Short mmCIF file of C-alpha atoms and ligand atoms in Angstrom, two decimals:
data_model
loop_
_atom_site.label_atom_id
_atom_site.label_comp_id
_atom_site.label_asym_id
_atom_site.label_seq_id
_atom_site.Cartn_x
_atom_site.Cartn_y
_atom_site.Cartn_z
CA MET A 28 -189.07 4.91 -16.09
CA SER A 29 -189.58 6.90 -19.30
CA VAL A 30 -187.41 6.30 -22.34
CA SER A 31 -185.37 9.28 -23.49
CA VAL A 32 -186.16 10.35 -27.08
CA ALA A 33 -184.88 13.29 -29.15
CA PHE A 34 -186.81 14.66 -32.15
CA LEU A 35 -185.08 16.91 -34.68
CA GLY A 36 -186.97 18.79 -37.40
CA LEU A 37 -190.30 20.36 -36.43
CA GLY A 38 -191.59 21.00 -39.97
CA ALA A 39 -195.04 20.50 -41.48
CA ILE A 40 -195.01 16.75 -40.81
CA GLY A 41 -192.34 16.60 -38.10
CA THR A 42 -194.40 18.68 -35.64
CA PRO A 43 -197.50 16.44 -35.58
CA MET A 44 -195.22 13.35 -35.45
CA ALA A 45 -193.32 14.73 -32.47
CA ARG A 46 -196.60 15.44 -30.65
CA HIS A 47 -197.20 11.68 -30.38
CA LEU A 48 -193.88 11.32 -28.55
CA ALA A 49 -194.72 14.00 -25.98
CA ILE A 50 -196.31 11.39 -23.70
CA PRO A 51 -195.42 10.05 -20.25
CA GLU A 52 -193.76 6.91 -21.72
CA PHE A 53 -191.09 9.11 -23.27
CA SER A 54 -188.90 11.91 -21.99
CA LEU A 55 -188.77 14.10 -25.11
CA ALA A 56 -186.21 16.71 -26.21
CA VAL A 57 -186.90 18.63 -29.43
CA TRP A 58 -184.53 20.60 -31.63
CA ASN A 59 -185.32 22.72 -34.67
CA ARG A 60 -183.06 24.87 -36.85
CA THR A 61 -185.34 27.85 -36.19
CA ALA A 62 -185.23 27.70 -32.39
CA ALA A 63 -188.51 29.56 -31.84
CA LYS A 64 -190.43 26.52 -33.20
CA ALA A 65 -188.81 24.18 -30.66
CA GLN A 66 -189.49 26.65 -27.85
CA ALA A 67 -193.15 26.99 -28.89
CA PHE A 68 -193.45 23.18 -29.07
CA ALA A 69 -191.90 22.75 -25.61
CA ALA A 70 -194.19 25.41 -24.16
CA ALA A 71 -197.25 23.58 -25.49
CA HIS A 72 -196.22 19.96 -24.85
CA GLN A 73 -194.41 17.74 -22.38
CA ALA A 74 -190.99 18.31 -23.95
CA ARG A 75 -187.68 20.14 -23.50
CA ALA A 76 -186.39 22.55 -26.17
CA ALA A 77 -182.72 21.68 -26.82
CA ALA A 78 -180.15 24.31 -27.69
CA SER A 79 -178.34 22.22 -30.33
CA PRO A 80 -178.49 18.81 -32.01
CA ALA A 81 -175.78 17.59 -29.59
CA ASP A 82 -177.77 18.86 -26.60
CA ALA A 83 -180.96 17.19 -27.89
CA VAL A 84 -179.43 13.72 -28.34
CA ARG A 85 -177.22 13.58 -25.25
CA GLY A 86 -178.44 10.63 -23.13
CA ALA A 87 -181.17 9.69 -25.62
CA SER A 88 -182.02 6.07 -26.34
CA PHE A 89 -183.73 7.02 -29.61
CA VAL A 90 -183.17 9.94 -31.98
CA VAL A 91 -185.83 10.71 -34.60
CA THR A 92 -184.85 13.01 -37.48
CA CYS A 93 -187.32 14.47 -39.99
CA LEU A 94 -185.53 16.91 -42.29
CA PRO A 95 -186.04 17.75 -45.98
CA THR A 96 -183.14 15.65 -47.30
CA SER A 97 -180.62 13.00 -46.21
CA LYS A 98 -177.89 15.55 -47.00
CA ALA A 99 -179.35 17.86 -44.33
CA VAL A 100 -179.20 14.97 -41.84
CA GLU A 101 -175.62 14.16 -42.86
CA THR A 102 -174.58 17.81 -42.41
CA LEU A 103 -176.00 17.74 -38.89
CA LEU A 104 -173.57 14.98 -37.84
CA ASP A 105 -170.42 17.06 -37.50
CA GLY A 106 -169.18 20.08 -35.57
CA PRO A 107 -169.09 20.89 -31.86
CA ASP A 108 -172.91 21.11 -31.70
CA GLY A 109 -173.48 18.23 -34.14
CA LEU A 110 -175.14 14.88 -33.51
CA LEU A 111 -171.88 12.98 -33.17
CA ALA A 112 -170.81 15.29 -30.34
CA GLY A 113 -173.81 14.13 -28.29
CA LEU A 114 -174.58 10.58 -29.43
CA ALA A 115 -173.39 7.63 -27.36
CA ALA A 116 -172.88 3.99 -28.37
CA GLY A 117 -176.13 2.03 -28.15
CA THR A 118 -178.36 4.90 -29.32
CA LEU A 119 -180.64 4.21 -32.28
CA VAL A 120 -181.18 6.91 -34.93
CA VAL A 121 -184.53 6.63 -36.73
CA ASP A 122 -184.43 8.84 -39.80
CA CYS A 123 -187.97 9.70 -40.94
CA THR A 124 -186.69 12.01 -43.68
CA SER A 125 -187.76 10.98 -47.18
CA GLY A 126 -184.12 10.48 -47.96
CA ASP A 127 -181.86 8.98 -50.59
CA PRO A 128 -180.44 5.48 -50.20
CA ALA A 129 -176.78 6.33 -50.89
CA THR A 130 -176.62 9.07 -48.24
CA SER A 131 -178.50 6.95 -45.70
CA GLN A 132 -175.99 4.15 -46.25
CA ARG A 133 -173.11 6.58 -45.68
CA ILE A 134 -174.68 7.91 -42.49
CA ALA A 135 -175.38 4.36 -41.23
CA ALA A 136 -171.73 3.38 -41.83
CA ARG A 137 -170.39 6.41 -39.96
CA LEU A 138 -172.69 5.80 -37.00
CA ALA A 139 -171.91 2.06 -36.97
CA GLU A 140 -168.20 2.89 -36.44
CA ARG A 141 -169.26 4.31 -33.05
CA GLY A 142 -171.74 1.56 -32.14
CA ILE A 143 -174.75 3.75 -32.98
CA GLY A 144 -177.65 2.14 -34.87
CA PHE A 145 -179.45 3.66 -37.86
CA ILE A 146 -182.64 2.83 -39.72
CA ASP A 147 -184.21 4.85 -42.54
CA ALA A 148 -187.91 5.18 -41.78
CA PRO A 149 -189.66 7.55 -44.20
CA VAL A 150 -193.37 7.98 -43.75
CA SER A 151 -196.51 8.31 -45.88
CA GLY A 152 -199.99 9.47 -44.99
CA GLY A 153 -199.41 13.21 -45.08
CA VAL A 154 -199.95 15.79 -42.35
CA ILE A 155 -203.41 14.34 -41.53
CA GLY A 156 -201.94 10.85 -41.10
CA ALA A 157 -199.26 12.33 -38.85
CA GLU A 158 -201.85 14.17 -36.78
CA ASN A 159 -203.89 10.99 -36.34
CA GLY A 160 -200.85 8.79 -35.62
CA LYS A 161 -201.82 6.69 -38.65
CA LEU A 162 -198.72 7.02 -40.80
CA THR A 163 -197.32 4.17 -42.84
CA ILE A 164 -193.63 3.85 -41.99
CA MET A 165 -191.30 2.04 -44.41
CA VAL A 166 -188.11 0.87 -42.76
CA GLY A 167 -184.70 0.03 -44.14
CA GLY A 168 -182.11 -1.56 -41.86
CA ASP A 169 -181.46 -4.35 -39.46
CA ALA A 170 -184.59 -6.24 -38.31
CA ALA A 171 -183.37 -6.25 -34.69
CA LEU A 172 -183.02 -2.45 -34.76
CA LEU A 173 -186.51 -2.13 -36.20
CA ALA A 174 -187.86 -4.33 -33.40
CA ARG A 175 -186.11 -2.07 -30.87
CA ALA A 176 -187.59 1.07 -32.47
CA MET A 177 -191.13 -0.33 -32.56
CA PRO A 178 -192.51 1.53 -29.48
CA VAL A 179 -191.38 4.85 -30.99
CA LEU A 180 -192.61 3.99 -34.49
CA LYS A 181 -195.95 2.67 -33.18
CA ALA A 182 -196.55 5.96 -31.37
CA MET A 183 -196.42 7.80 -34.72
CA GLY A 184 -197.61 5.23 -37.22
CA GLU A 185 -200.08 2.44 -37.80
CA LYS A 186 -198.53 0.32 -40.56
CA ILE A 187 -194.83 -0.35 -40.04
CA VAL A 188 -193.18 -2.35 -42.82
CA HIS A 189 -189.65 -3.73 -42.99
CA CYS A 190 -188.55 -3.11 -46.60
CA GLY A 191 -184.96 -4.41 -46.60
CA ALA A 192 -181.46 -3.16 -45.83
CA VAL A 193 -180.56 0.49 -45.06
CA GLY A 194 -181.82 2.65 -47.97
CA ALA A 195 -184.71 0.34 -48.88
CA GLY A 196 -187.24 2.54 -47.09
CA ASP A 197 -185.91 5.62 -48.90
CA ALA A 198 -186.07 3.88 -52.27
CA LEU A 199 -189.64 2.70 -51.73
CA LYS A 200 -190.78 6.11 -50.53
CA ALA A 201 -189.23 7.80 -53.55
CA VAL A 202 -190.87 5.40 -56.01
CA ASN A 203 -194.25 5.81 -54.27
CA ASN A 204 -193.95 9.58 -54.60
CA ALA A 205 -192.85 9.35 -58.23
CA MET A 206 -196.10 7.47 -58.83
CA LEU A 207 -198.00 10.22 -56.99
CA ALA A 208 -196.38 12.78 -59.28
CA VAL A 209 -197.28 10.75 -62.38
CA HIS A 210 -200.90 10.51 -61.18
CA ILE A 211 -201.20 14.24 -60.46
CA TRP A 212 -199.76 15.14 -63.86
CA SER A 213 -201.82 12.61 -65.81
CA VAL A 214 -205.11 13.63 -64.15
CA ALA A 215 -204.30 17.30 -64.91
CA GLU A 216 -203.56 16.59 -68.59
CA GLY A 217 -206.68 14.45 -68.91
CA LEU A 218 -209.04 16.97 -67.28
CA LEU A 219 -207.62 19.86 -69.32
CA ALA A 220 -208.12 17.93 -72.55
CA LEU A 221 -211.64 16.91 -71.52
CA SER A 222 -212.63 20.44 -70.53
CA ARG A 223 -211.53 21.69 -73.99
CA ALA A 224 -213.60 18.87 -75.46
CA GLY A 225 -216.65 20.12 -73.54
CA VAL A 226 -216.68 17.71 -70.56
CA LYS A 227 -216.83 19.42 -67.16
CA PRO A 228 -214.14 18.25 -64.68
CA GLU A 229 -216.79 17.32 -62.07
CA VAL A 230 -218.46 15.07 -64.61
CA ALA A 231 -215.15 13.61 -65.76
CA LEU A 232 -214.06 12.80 -62.17
CA ASP A 233 -217.45 11.30 -61.37
CA VAL A 234 -216.93 8.79 -64.16
CA ILE A 235 -213.17 8.25 -63.73
CA ASN A 236 -213.60 7.61 -60.00
CA ALA A 237 -216.05 4.82 -60.79
CA SER A 238 -213.73 3.46 -63.48
CA SER A 239 -210.26 2.01 -63.93
CA GLY A 240 -208.40 5.32 -64.33
CA ARG A 241 -209.00 6.37 -60.72
CA SER A 242 -206.25 7.10 -58.21
CA ASN A 243 -205.85 8.91 -54.91
CA SER A 244 -205.19 12.00 -57.00
CA SER A 245 -208.46 11.73 -58.91
CA MET A 246 -210.49 10.62 -55.90
CA ASN A 247 -209.17 13.04 -53.28
CA LEU A 248 -206.60 15.60 -54.39
CA PHE A 249 -208.41 16.97 -57.43
CA PRO A 250 -211.95 17.21 -55.93
CA GLU A 251 -210.65 18.73 -52.67
CA ARG A 252 -207.81 20.92 -53.88
CA VAL A 253 -207.96 21.61 -57.65
CA LEU A 254 -211.64 21.94 -58.49
CA THR A 255 -212.11 24.09 -55.35
CA ARG A 256 -208.94 26.06 -56.27
CA ALA A 257 -208.06 25.77 -52.56
CA PHE A 258 -204.54 24.33 -53.09
CA PRO A 259 -203.78 24.06 -49.33
CA ARG A 260 -200.06 23.95 -48.53
CA THR A 261 -199.39 20.59 -46.79
CA PHE A 262 -196.46 19.06 -48.70
CA ARG A 263 -194.12 21.31 -50.60
CA LEU A 264 -193.61 20.85 -54.33
CA ALA A 265 -189.88 21.27 -53.64
CA LEU A 266 -189.99 18.06 -51.56
CA LEU A 267 -191.92 16.10 -54.20
CA ASP A 268 -189.42 17.30 -56.82
CA LYS A 269 -186.66 15.94 -54.58
CA ASP A 270 -188.48 12.60 -54.17
CA VAL A 271 -189.02 12.08 -57.90
CA MET A 272 -185.35 12.93 -58.50
CA ILE A 273 -184.37 10.23 -55.99
CA ALA A 274 -186.63 7.67 -57.72
CA ALA A 275 -185.12 8.63 -61.08
CA GLN A 276 -181.63 8.15 -59.65
CA VAL A 277 -182.55 4.75 -58.15
CA ALA A 278 -183.89 3.60 -61.55
CA ARG A 279 -180.73 4.82 -63.32
CA ASP A 280 -178.46 3.20 -60.70
CA GLU A 281 -180.28 -0.09 -61.19
CA LYS A 282 -180.17 0.32 -65.00
CA VAL A 283 -183.94 -0.02 -65.34
CA PRO A 284 -185.52 1.61 -68.40
CA SER A 285 -187.56 4.40 -66.80
CA PRO A 286 -188.59 7.05 -69.37
CA LEU A 287 -191.76 7.92 -67.49
CA ILE A 288 -190.02 8.52 -64.13
CA GLN A 289 -187.18 10.47 -65.79
CA MET A 290 -189.64 12.72 -67.65
CA THR A 291 -191.76 13.22 -64.53
CA ALA A 292 -188.62 14.27 -62.67
CA GLU A 293 -187.95 16.89 -65.37
CA LEU A 294 -191.54 18.17 -65.25
CA PHE A 295 -191.62 18.49 -61.47
CA ARG A 296 -188.19 20.15 -61.39
CA ALA A 297 -189.48 22.72 -63.93
CA ALA A 298 -192.72 23.21 -61.98
CA HIS A 299 -190.75 23.68 -58.73
CA GLN A 300 -188.49 26.26 -60.39
CA ALA A 301 -191.46 28.12 -61.85
CA LEU A 302 -193.62 28.12 -58.71
CA GLY A 303 -191.01 28.53 -55.98
CA GLU A 304 -190.07 26.97 -52.64
CA GLU A 305 -193.38 27.41 -50.82
CA ALA A 306 -195.75 26.06 -53.49
CA ASP A 307 -197.68 22.89 -52.57
CA HIS A 308 -197.12 19.71 -54.60
CA VAL A 309 -200.61 19.82 -56.12
CA GLU A 310 -199.85 23.29 -57.49
CA ALA A 311 -197.79 21.52 -60.18
CA VAL A 312 -201.21 21.47 -61.88
CA LYS A 313 -200.97 25.28 -62.19
CA TYR A 314 -197.70 24.89 -64.10
CA LEU A 315 -199.42 22.71 -66.69
CA GLU A 316 -202.36 25.15 -66.79
CA GLN A 317 -199.89 27.97 -67.53
CA MET A 318 -198.43 25.97 -70.42
CA ALA A 319 -201.93 25.17 -71.69
CA GLY A 320 -203.11 28.78 -71.37
CA GLY A 321 -206.20 27.94 -69.32
CA GLU A 322 -207.49 26.42 -66.10
CA ILE A 323 -209.21 23.09 -65.45
CA SER A 324 -212.84 24.28 -65.33
P1 NDP B 426 -190.83 21.28 -44.04
O1 NDP B 426 -190.21 21.98 -45.17
O2 NDP B 426 -192.20 21.70 -43.58
O3 NDP B 426 -189.89 21.34 -42.74
C1 NDP B 426 -188.54 21.01 -42.83
C2 NDP B 426 -187.92 20.95 -41.45
O4 NDP B 426 -186.52 20.69 -41.57
C3 NDP B 426 -188.05 22.25 -40.68
O5 NDP B 426 -188.10 21.96 -39.30
C4 NDP B 426 -186.74 22.96 -41.04
O6 NDP B 426 -186.33 23.89 -40.06
C5 NDP B 426 -185.79 21.80 -41.04
N1 NDP B 426 -184.63 22.04 -41.91
C6 NDP B 426 -184.65 22.38 -43.20
N2 NDP B 426 -183.37 22.43 -43.69
C7 NDP B 426 -182.57 22.11 -42.64
C8 NDP B 426 -181.17 21.98 -42.49
N3 NDP B 426 -180.32 22.18 -43.52
N4 NDP B 426 -180.66 21.65 -41.27
C9 NDP B 426 -181.51 21.46 -40.21
N5 NDP B 426 -182.85 21.56 -40.30
C10 NDP B 426 -183.38 21.87 -41.49
O7 NDP B 426 -190.82 19.72 -44.40
P2 NDP B 426 -191.85 18.59 -43.99
O8 NDP B 426 -191.98 18.56 -42.51
O9 NDP B 426 -193.07 18.68 -44.84
O10 NDP B 426 -191.03 17.30 -44.49
C11 NDP B 426 -189.98 16.71 -43.74
C12 NDP B 426 -189.63 15.39 -44.44
O11 NDP B 426 -190.79 14.53 -44.45
C13 NDP B 426 -189.21 15.57 -45.92
O12 NDP B 426 -188.20 14.66 -46.25
C14 NDP B 426 -190.50 15.27 -46.68
O13 NDP B 426 -190.24 14.84 -48.01
C15 NDP B 426 -191.13 14.20 -45.79
N6 NDP B 426 -192.58 14.06 -45.90
C16 NDP B 426 -193.43 15.15 -45.81
C17 NDP B 426 -194.81 14.96 -45.92
C18 NDP B 426 -195.79 16.10 -45.83
O14 NDP B 426 -196.99 15.85 -46.06
N7 NDP B 426 -195.38 17.31 -45.48
C19 NDP B 426 -195.38 13.62 -46.18
C20 NDP B 426 -194.41 12.55 -46.16
C21 NDP B 426 -193.08 12.78 -46.07
P3 NDP B 426 -186.80 25.43 -40.06
O15 NDP B 426 -188.02 25.45 -39.19
O16 NDP B 426 -185.64 26.18 -39.50
O17 NDP B 426 -187.09 25.81 -41.49
#
């Protein structure tokens, strides 16, 4: 008998994740705020388009959410069409949102009052990793709940890591993405300075990528997206801004000196404001180029 699963949030990464759950082992219901996306998904896959969050989760053993923020997940709980109207005791909510620990802990506590489990399970690996089912999934919450969720997580991801209590996955994801932001910004500053000093960016990256300054940004993002000026839209700058803000908050909450993360949060907030909601995260480079009055070339 197939296991009943609901997936809420068919965005850039949610859609390819949900595709891995549209298999005979699972009976899948999908819900999306813009209903047309859920209907298109259901027409193309073995899935039912649900009319509301409550409708999607009714009777489900597992509920996977993948929304921009934990606050968006929390807002979905209440109301006649909300998650709590459809969820039953014994269901497990797997929140793949890159969320914030405090809100995840609040959601977990509210669900626990009704005997509903919750784990935070943000992902890394990008849209390509989601398409290939090769995501890394970092989990916060009870180990027994993680063990129960494993068949669902394994369908979407390759490396599944238990990070600690509820919120630990969110915290780790935010710090990882703060480091991504630092790398993007530092490579951009370095290549701009070098191009003014007469070193071509291709030459600079050739050396850096064989040396100790290399990173995923220098090895992949800059050659594929910046030097080509392609800047494909795969992960919105607005979401990276949110992630760095969460990391900055975690560092402040823990009273850890964190000038670099705090400054990076400011820079990415400013870049997000300047470039808008649809800009890709790598386009933060364009914000620095505007300040510098020239492109990396
Ligand atoms: P998108 O912006 O592409 O999609 C967001 C999804 O959430 C859409 O389905 C949107 O619905 C829905 N949504 C937005 N606001 C609300 C709301 N208030 N209530 C209900 N639904 C809402 O985001 P991604 O898919 O890229 O990202 C989802 C999560 O995954 C984020 O937390 C992100 O940080 C994380 N992530 C993304 C990666 C990527 O490469 N894209 C990589 C790793 C993590 P609608 O269709 O109506 O707009």
